Short mmCIF file of C-alpha atoms and ligand atoms in Angstrom, two decimals:
data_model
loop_
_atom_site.label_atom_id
_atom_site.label_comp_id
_atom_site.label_asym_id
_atom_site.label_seq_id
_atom_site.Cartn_x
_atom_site.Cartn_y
_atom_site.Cartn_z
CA UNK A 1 0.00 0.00 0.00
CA UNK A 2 1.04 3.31 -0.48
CA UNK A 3 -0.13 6.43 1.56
CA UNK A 4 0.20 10.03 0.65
CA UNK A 5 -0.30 12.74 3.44
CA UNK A 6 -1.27 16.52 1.91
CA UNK A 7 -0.18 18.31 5.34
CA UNK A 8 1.41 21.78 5.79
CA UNK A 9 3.04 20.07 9.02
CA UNK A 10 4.61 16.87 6.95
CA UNK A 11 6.98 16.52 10.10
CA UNK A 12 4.25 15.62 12.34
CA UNK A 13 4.17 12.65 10.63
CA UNK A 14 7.66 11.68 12.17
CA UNK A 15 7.29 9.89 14.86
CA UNK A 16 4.22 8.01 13.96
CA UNK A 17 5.91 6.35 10.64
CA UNK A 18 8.92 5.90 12.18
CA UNK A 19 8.58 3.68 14.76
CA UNK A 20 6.60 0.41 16.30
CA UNK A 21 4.40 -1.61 13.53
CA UNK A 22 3.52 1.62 11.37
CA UNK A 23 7.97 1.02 10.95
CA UNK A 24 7.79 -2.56 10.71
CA UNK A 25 5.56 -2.15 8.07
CA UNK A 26 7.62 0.05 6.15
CA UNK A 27 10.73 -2.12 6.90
CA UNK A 28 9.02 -5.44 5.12
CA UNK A 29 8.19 -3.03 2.61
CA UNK A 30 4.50 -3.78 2.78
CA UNK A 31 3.40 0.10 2.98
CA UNK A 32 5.34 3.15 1.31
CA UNK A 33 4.75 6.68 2.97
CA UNK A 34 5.21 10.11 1.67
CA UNK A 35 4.28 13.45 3.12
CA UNK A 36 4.01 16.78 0.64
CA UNK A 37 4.07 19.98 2.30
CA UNK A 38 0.91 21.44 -0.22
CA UNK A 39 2.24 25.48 0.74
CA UNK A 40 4.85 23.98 -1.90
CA UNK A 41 1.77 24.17 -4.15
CA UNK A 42 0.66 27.54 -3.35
CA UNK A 43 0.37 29.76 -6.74
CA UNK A 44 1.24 33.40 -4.92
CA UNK A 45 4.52 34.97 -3.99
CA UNK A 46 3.71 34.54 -0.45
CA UNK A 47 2.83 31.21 -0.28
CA UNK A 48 -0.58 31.96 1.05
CA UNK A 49 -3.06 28.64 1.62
CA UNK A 50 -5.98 30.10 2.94
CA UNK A 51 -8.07 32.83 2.07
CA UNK A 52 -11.16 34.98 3.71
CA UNK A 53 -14.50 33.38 2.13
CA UNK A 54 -16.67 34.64 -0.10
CA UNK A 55 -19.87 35.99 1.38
CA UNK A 56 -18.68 37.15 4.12
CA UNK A 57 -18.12 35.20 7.76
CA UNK A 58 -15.56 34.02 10.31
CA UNK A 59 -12.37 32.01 9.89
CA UNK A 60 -9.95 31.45 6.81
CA UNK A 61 -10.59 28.61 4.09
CA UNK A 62 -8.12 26.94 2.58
CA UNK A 63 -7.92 27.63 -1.46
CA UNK A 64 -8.52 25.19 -4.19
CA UNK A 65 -5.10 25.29 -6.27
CA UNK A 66 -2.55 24.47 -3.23
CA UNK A 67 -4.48 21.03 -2.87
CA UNK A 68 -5.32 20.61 -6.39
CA UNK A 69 -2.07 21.09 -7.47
CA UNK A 70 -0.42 18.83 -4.82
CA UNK A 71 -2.50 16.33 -5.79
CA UNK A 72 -1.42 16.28 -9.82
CA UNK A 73 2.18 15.90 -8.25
CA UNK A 74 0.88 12.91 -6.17
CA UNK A 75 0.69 9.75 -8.80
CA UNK A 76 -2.71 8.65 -8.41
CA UNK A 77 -5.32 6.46 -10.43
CA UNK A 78 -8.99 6.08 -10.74
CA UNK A 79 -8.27 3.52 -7.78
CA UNK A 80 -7.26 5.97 -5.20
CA UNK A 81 -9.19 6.91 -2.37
CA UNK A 82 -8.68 10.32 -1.73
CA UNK A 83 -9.74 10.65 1.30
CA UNK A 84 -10.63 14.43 3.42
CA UNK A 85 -9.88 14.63 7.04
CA UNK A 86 -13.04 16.88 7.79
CA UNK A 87 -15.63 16.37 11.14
CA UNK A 88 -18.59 16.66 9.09
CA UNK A 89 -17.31 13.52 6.87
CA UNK A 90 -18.76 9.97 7.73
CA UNK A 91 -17.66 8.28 11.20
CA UNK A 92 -14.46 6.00 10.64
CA UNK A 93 -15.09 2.63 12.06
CA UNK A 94 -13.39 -0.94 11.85
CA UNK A 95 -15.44 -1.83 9.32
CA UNK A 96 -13.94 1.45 6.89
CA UNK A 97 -10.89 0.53 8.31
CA UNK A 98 -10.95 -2.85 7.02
CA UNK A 99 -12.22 -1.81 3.08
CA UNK A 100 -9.64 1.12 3.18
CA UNK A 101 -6.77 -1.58 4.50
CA UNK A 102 -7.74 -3.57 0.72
CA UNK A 103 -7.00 -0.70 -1.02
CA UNK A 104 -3.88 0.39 -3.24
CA UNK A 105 -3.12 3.97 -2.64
CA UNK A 106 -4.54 6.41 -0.12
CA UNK A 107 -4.40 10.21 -0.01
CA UNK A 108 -5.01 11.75 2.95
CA UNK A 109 -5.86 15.53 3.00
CA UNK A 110 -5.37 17.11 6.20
CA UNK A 111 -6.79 20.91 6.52
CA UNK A 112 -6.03 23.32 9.42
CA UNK A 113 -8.07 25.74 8.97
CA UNK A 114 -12.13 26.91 9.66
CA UNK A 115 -13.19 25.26 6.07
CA UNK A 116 -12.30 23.77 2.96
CA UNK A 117 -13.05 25.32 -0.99
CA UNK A 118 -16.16 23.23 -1.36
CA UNK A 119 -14.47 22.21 -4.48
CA UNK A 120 -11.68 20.74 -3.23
CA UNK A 121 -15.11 18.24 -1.81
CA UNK A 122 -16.29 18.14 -5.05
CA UNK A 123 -13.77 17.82 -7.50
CA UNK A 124 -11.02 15.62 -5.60
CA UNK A 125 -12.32 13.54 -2.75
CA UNK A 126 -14.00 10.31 -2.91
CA UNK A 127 -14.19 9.98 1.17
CA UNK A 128 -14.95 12.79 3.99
CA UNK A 129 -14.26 11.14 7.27
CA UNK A 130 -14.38 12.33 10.63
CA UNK A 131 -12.71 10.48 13.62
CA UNK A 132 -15.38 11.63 16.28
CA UNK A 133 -18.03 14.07 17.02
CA UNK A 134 -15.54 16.25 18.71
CA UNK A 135 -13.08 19.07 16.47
CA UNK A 136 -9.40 18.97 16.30
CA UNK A 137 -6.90 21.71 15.25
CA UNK A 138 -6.15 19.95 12.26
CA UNK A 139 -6.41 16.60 10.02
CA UNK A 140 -3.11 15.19 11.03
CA UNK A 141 -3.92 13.20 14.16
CA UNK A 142 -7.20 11.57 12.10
CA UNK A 143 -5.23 10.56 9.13
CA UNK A 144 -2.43 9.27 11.98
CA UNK A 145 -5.07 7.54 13.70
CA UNK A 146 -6.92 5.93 10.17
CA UNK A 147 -3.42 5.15 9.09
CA UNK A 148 -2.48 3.33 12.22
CA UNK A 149 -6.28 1.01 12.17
CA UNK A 150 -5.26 0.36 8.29
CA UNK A 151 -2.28 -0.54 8.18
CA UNK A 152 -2.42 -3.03 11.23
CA UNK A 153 -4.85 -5.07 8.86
CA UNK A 154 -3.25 -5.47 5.96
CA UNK A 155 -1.77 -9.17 5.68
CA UNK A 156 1.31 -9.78 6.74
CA UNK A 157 1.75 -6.40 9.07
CA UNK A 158 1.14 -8.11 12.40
CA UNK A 159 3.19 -10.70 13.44
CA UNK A 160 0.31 -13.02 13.44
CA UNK A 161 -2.85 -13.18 11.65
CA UNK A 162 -4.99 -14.39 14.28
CA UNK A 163 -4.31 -11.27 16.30
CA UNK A 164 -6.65 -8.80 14.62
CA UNK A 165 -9.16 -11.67 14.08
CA UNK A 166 -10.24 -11.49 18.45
CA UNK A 167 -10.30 -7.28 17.78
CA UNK A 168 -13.13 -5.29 19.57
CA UNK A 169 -15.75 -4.33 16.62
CA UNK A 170 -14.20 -7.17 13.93
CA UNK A 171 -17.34 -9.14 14.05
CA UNK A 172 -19.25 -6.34 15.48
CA UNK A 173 -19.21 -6.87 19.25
CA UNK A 174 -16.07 -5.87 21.99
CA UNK A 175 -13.86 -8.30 22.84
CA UNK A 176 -13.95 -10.70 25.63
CA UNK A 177 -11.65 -10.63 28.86
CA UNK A 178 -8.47 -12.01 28.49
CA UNK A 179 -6.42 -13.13 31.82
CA UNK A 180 -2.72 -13.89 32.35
CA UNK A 181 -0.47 -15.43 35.44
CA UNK A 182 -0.70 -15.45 38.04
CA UNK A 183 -4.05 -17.76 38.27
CA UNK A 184 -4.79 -15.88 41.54
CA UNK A 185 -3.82 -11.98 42.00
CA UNK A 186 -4.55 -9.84 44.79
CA UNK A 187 -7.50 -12.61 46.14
CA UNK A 188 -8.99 -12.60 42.06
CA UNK A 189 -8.85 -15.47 40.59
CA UNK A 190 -8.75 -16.40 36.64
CA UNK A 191 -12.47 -17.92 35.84
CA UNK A 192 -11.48 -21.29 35.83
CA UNK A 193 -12.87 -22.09 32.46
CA UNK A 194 -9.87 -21.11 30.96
CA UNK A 195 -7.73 -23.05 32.83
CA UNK A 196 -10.12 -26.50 31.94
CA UNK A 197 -8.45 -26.93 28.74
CA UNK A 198 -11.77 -27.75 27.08
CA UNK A 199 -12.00 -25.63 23.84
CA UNK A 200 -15.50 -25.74 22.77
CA UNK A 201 -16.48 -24.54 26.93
CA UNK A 202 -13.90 -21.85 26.10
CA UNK A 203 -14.91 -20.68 23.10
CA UNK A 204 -18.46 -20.61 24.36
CA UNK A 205 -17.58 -18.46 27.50
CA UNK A 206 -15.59 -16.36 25.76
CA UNK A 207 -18.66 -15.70 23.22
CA UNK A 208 -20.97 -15.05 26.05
CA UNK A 209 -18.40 -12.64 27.83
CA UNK A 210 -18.61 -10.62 24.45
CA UNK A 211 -22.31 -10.40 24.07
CA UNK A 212 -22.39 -9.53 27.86
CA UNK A 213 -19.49 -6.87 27.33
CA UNK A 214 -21.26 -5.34 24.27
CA UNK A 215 -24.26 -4.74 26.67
CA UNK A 216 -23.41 -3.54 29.81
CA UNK A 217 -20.40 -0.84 27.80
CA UNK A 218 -21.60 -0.58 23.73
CA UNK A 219 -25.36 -1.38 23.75
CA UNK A 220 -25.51 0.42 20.51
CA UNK A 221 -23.34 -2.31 18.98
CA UNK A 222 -25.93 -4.39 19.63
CA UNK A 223 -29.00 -3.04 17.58
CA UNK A 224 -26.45 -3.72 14.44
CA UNK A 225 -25.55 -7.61 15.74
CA UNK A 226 -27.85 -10.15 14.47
CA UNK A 227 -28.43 -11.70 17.91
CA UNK A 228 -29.44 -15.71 17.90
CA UNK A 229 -32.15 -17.00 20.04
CA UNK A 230 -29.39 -18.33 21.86
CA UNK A 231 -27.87 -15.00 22.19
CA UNK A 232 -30.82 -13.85 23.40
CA UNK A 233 -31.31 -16.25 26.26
CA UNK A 234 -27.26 -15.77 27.00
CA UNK A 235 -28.32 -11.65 27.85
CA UNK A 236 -31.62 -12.60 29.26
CA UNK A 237 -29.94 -14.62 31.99
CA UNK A 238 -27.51 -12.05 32.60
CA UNK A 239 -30.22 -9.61 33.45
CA UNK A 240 -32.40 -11.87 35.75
CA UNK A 241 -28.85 -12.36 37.76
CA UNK A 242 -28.13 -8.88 37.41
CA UNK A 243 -31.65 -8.53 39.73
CA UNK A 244 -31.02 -10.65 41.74
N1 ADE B 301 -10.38 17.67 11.65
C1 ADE B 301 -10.73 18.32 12.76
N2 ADE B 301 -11.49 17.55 13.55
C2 ADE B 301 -11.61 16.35 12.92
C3 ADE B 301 -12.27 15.14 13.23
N3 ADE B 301 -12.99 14.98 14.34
N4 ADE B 301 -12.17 14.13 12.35
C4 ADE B 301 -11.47 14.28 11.22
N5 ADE B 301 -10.82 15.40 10.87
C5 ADE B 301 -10.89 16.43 11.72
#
């Protein structure tokens, strides 16, 4: 895969790319980054990105040909998903992670500023996505954080493909609890399921520690999760003991 960042802060970037799995990645040459500064791009003598907006109103917005023109020096095809670091765009989730993680080549745009030329929307992005319902100074710590959720599922990147398989949100609930030595800590012990060594009575608790988990913390996970009739009675009894 390779990744494109349009930033006019290309060095925050640094220390994200260059170390941990985002590295490793890099290393086994699995993903190729490159930042472009897009004030490079800028078509006046001062270098000026941003500009006061037509009509009238508060804040700067950040001009059409800086972006456009960073993006003609960025190799791209048809393929690429250009994608707009923006809080109005769509809410990034595991599931966007994943389809973005099977792509080819990503741009990211990141903007620092009150707005973006609406045609820089129009003309050049095929995704506007927002991280959370909350606004940050800029689109460098989403595209960090989208980049670091990609990246860890394309094949190959962590050391072992089972460990993104048992994620939180993969199949659409959180995960289940997951216990180490010592079997008895501070007067808590380790359920002693998973010390029976009987798979099937494992894989069935830790099922029913996910459905329980999605309830009590994500309930809203739920309304998307086709629940069985089994699943069903597996929450049901929770509540009654929950009465109790
Ligand atoms: N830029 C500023 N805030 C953002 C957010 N919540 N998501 C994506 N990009 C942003």
């Amino acid at each position: 895969m390779k990744i494109d960042y349009l930033t006019l802060f290309p060095e925050m970037f640094d220390g994200i790319l260059n170390h941990s799995i985002m590295k490793r990645a890099q290393d086994k040459g699995v993903l190729q980054t490159n930042t472009v500064n897009f004030r490079d791009f800028a078509e006046n003598k001062h270098n000026q990105v941003d500009d006061y907006p037509y009509g009238g109103g508060q804040g700067m917005v950040l001009k059409p040909e800086p972006v456009f023109n960073a993006m003609q020096a960025v190799e791209h095809t048809e393929a690429t998903r250009v994608i707009l670091m923006c809080p109005q765009g769509k809410p990034f989730n595991q599931a966007l992670a994943q389809e973005l993680s099977e792509a080819e080549h990503l741009v990211f745009i990141c903007g620092h500023y009150e707005g973006y030329d609406e045609r820089i929307r129009t003309q050049l992005v095929t995704d506007e996505v927002s991280i959370g319902d909350y606004v940050l100074t800029g689109g460098e710590l989403p595209a960090m954080t989208m980049t670091d959720a990609i990246v860890r599922l394309i094949p190959g990147v962590l050391g072992n493909q089972q460990s993104h398989e048992d994620d939180s949100f993969q199949d659409g609930l959180l995960e289940f609890p997951q216990y180490t030595r010592p079997r008895s800590y501070l007067g808590h012990d380790v359920p002693d399921v998973l010390l029976s060594g009987n798979h099937a009575h494992i894989e069935q608790w830790r099922h029913e520690q996910k459905l329980i988990n999605t309830w009590v913390k994500r309930p809203d996970l739920l309304e998307q999760y086709p629940l069985t009739t089994e699943d069903q009675k597996i929450l049901e009894t929770y509540k009654k003991q929950l009465k109790k």
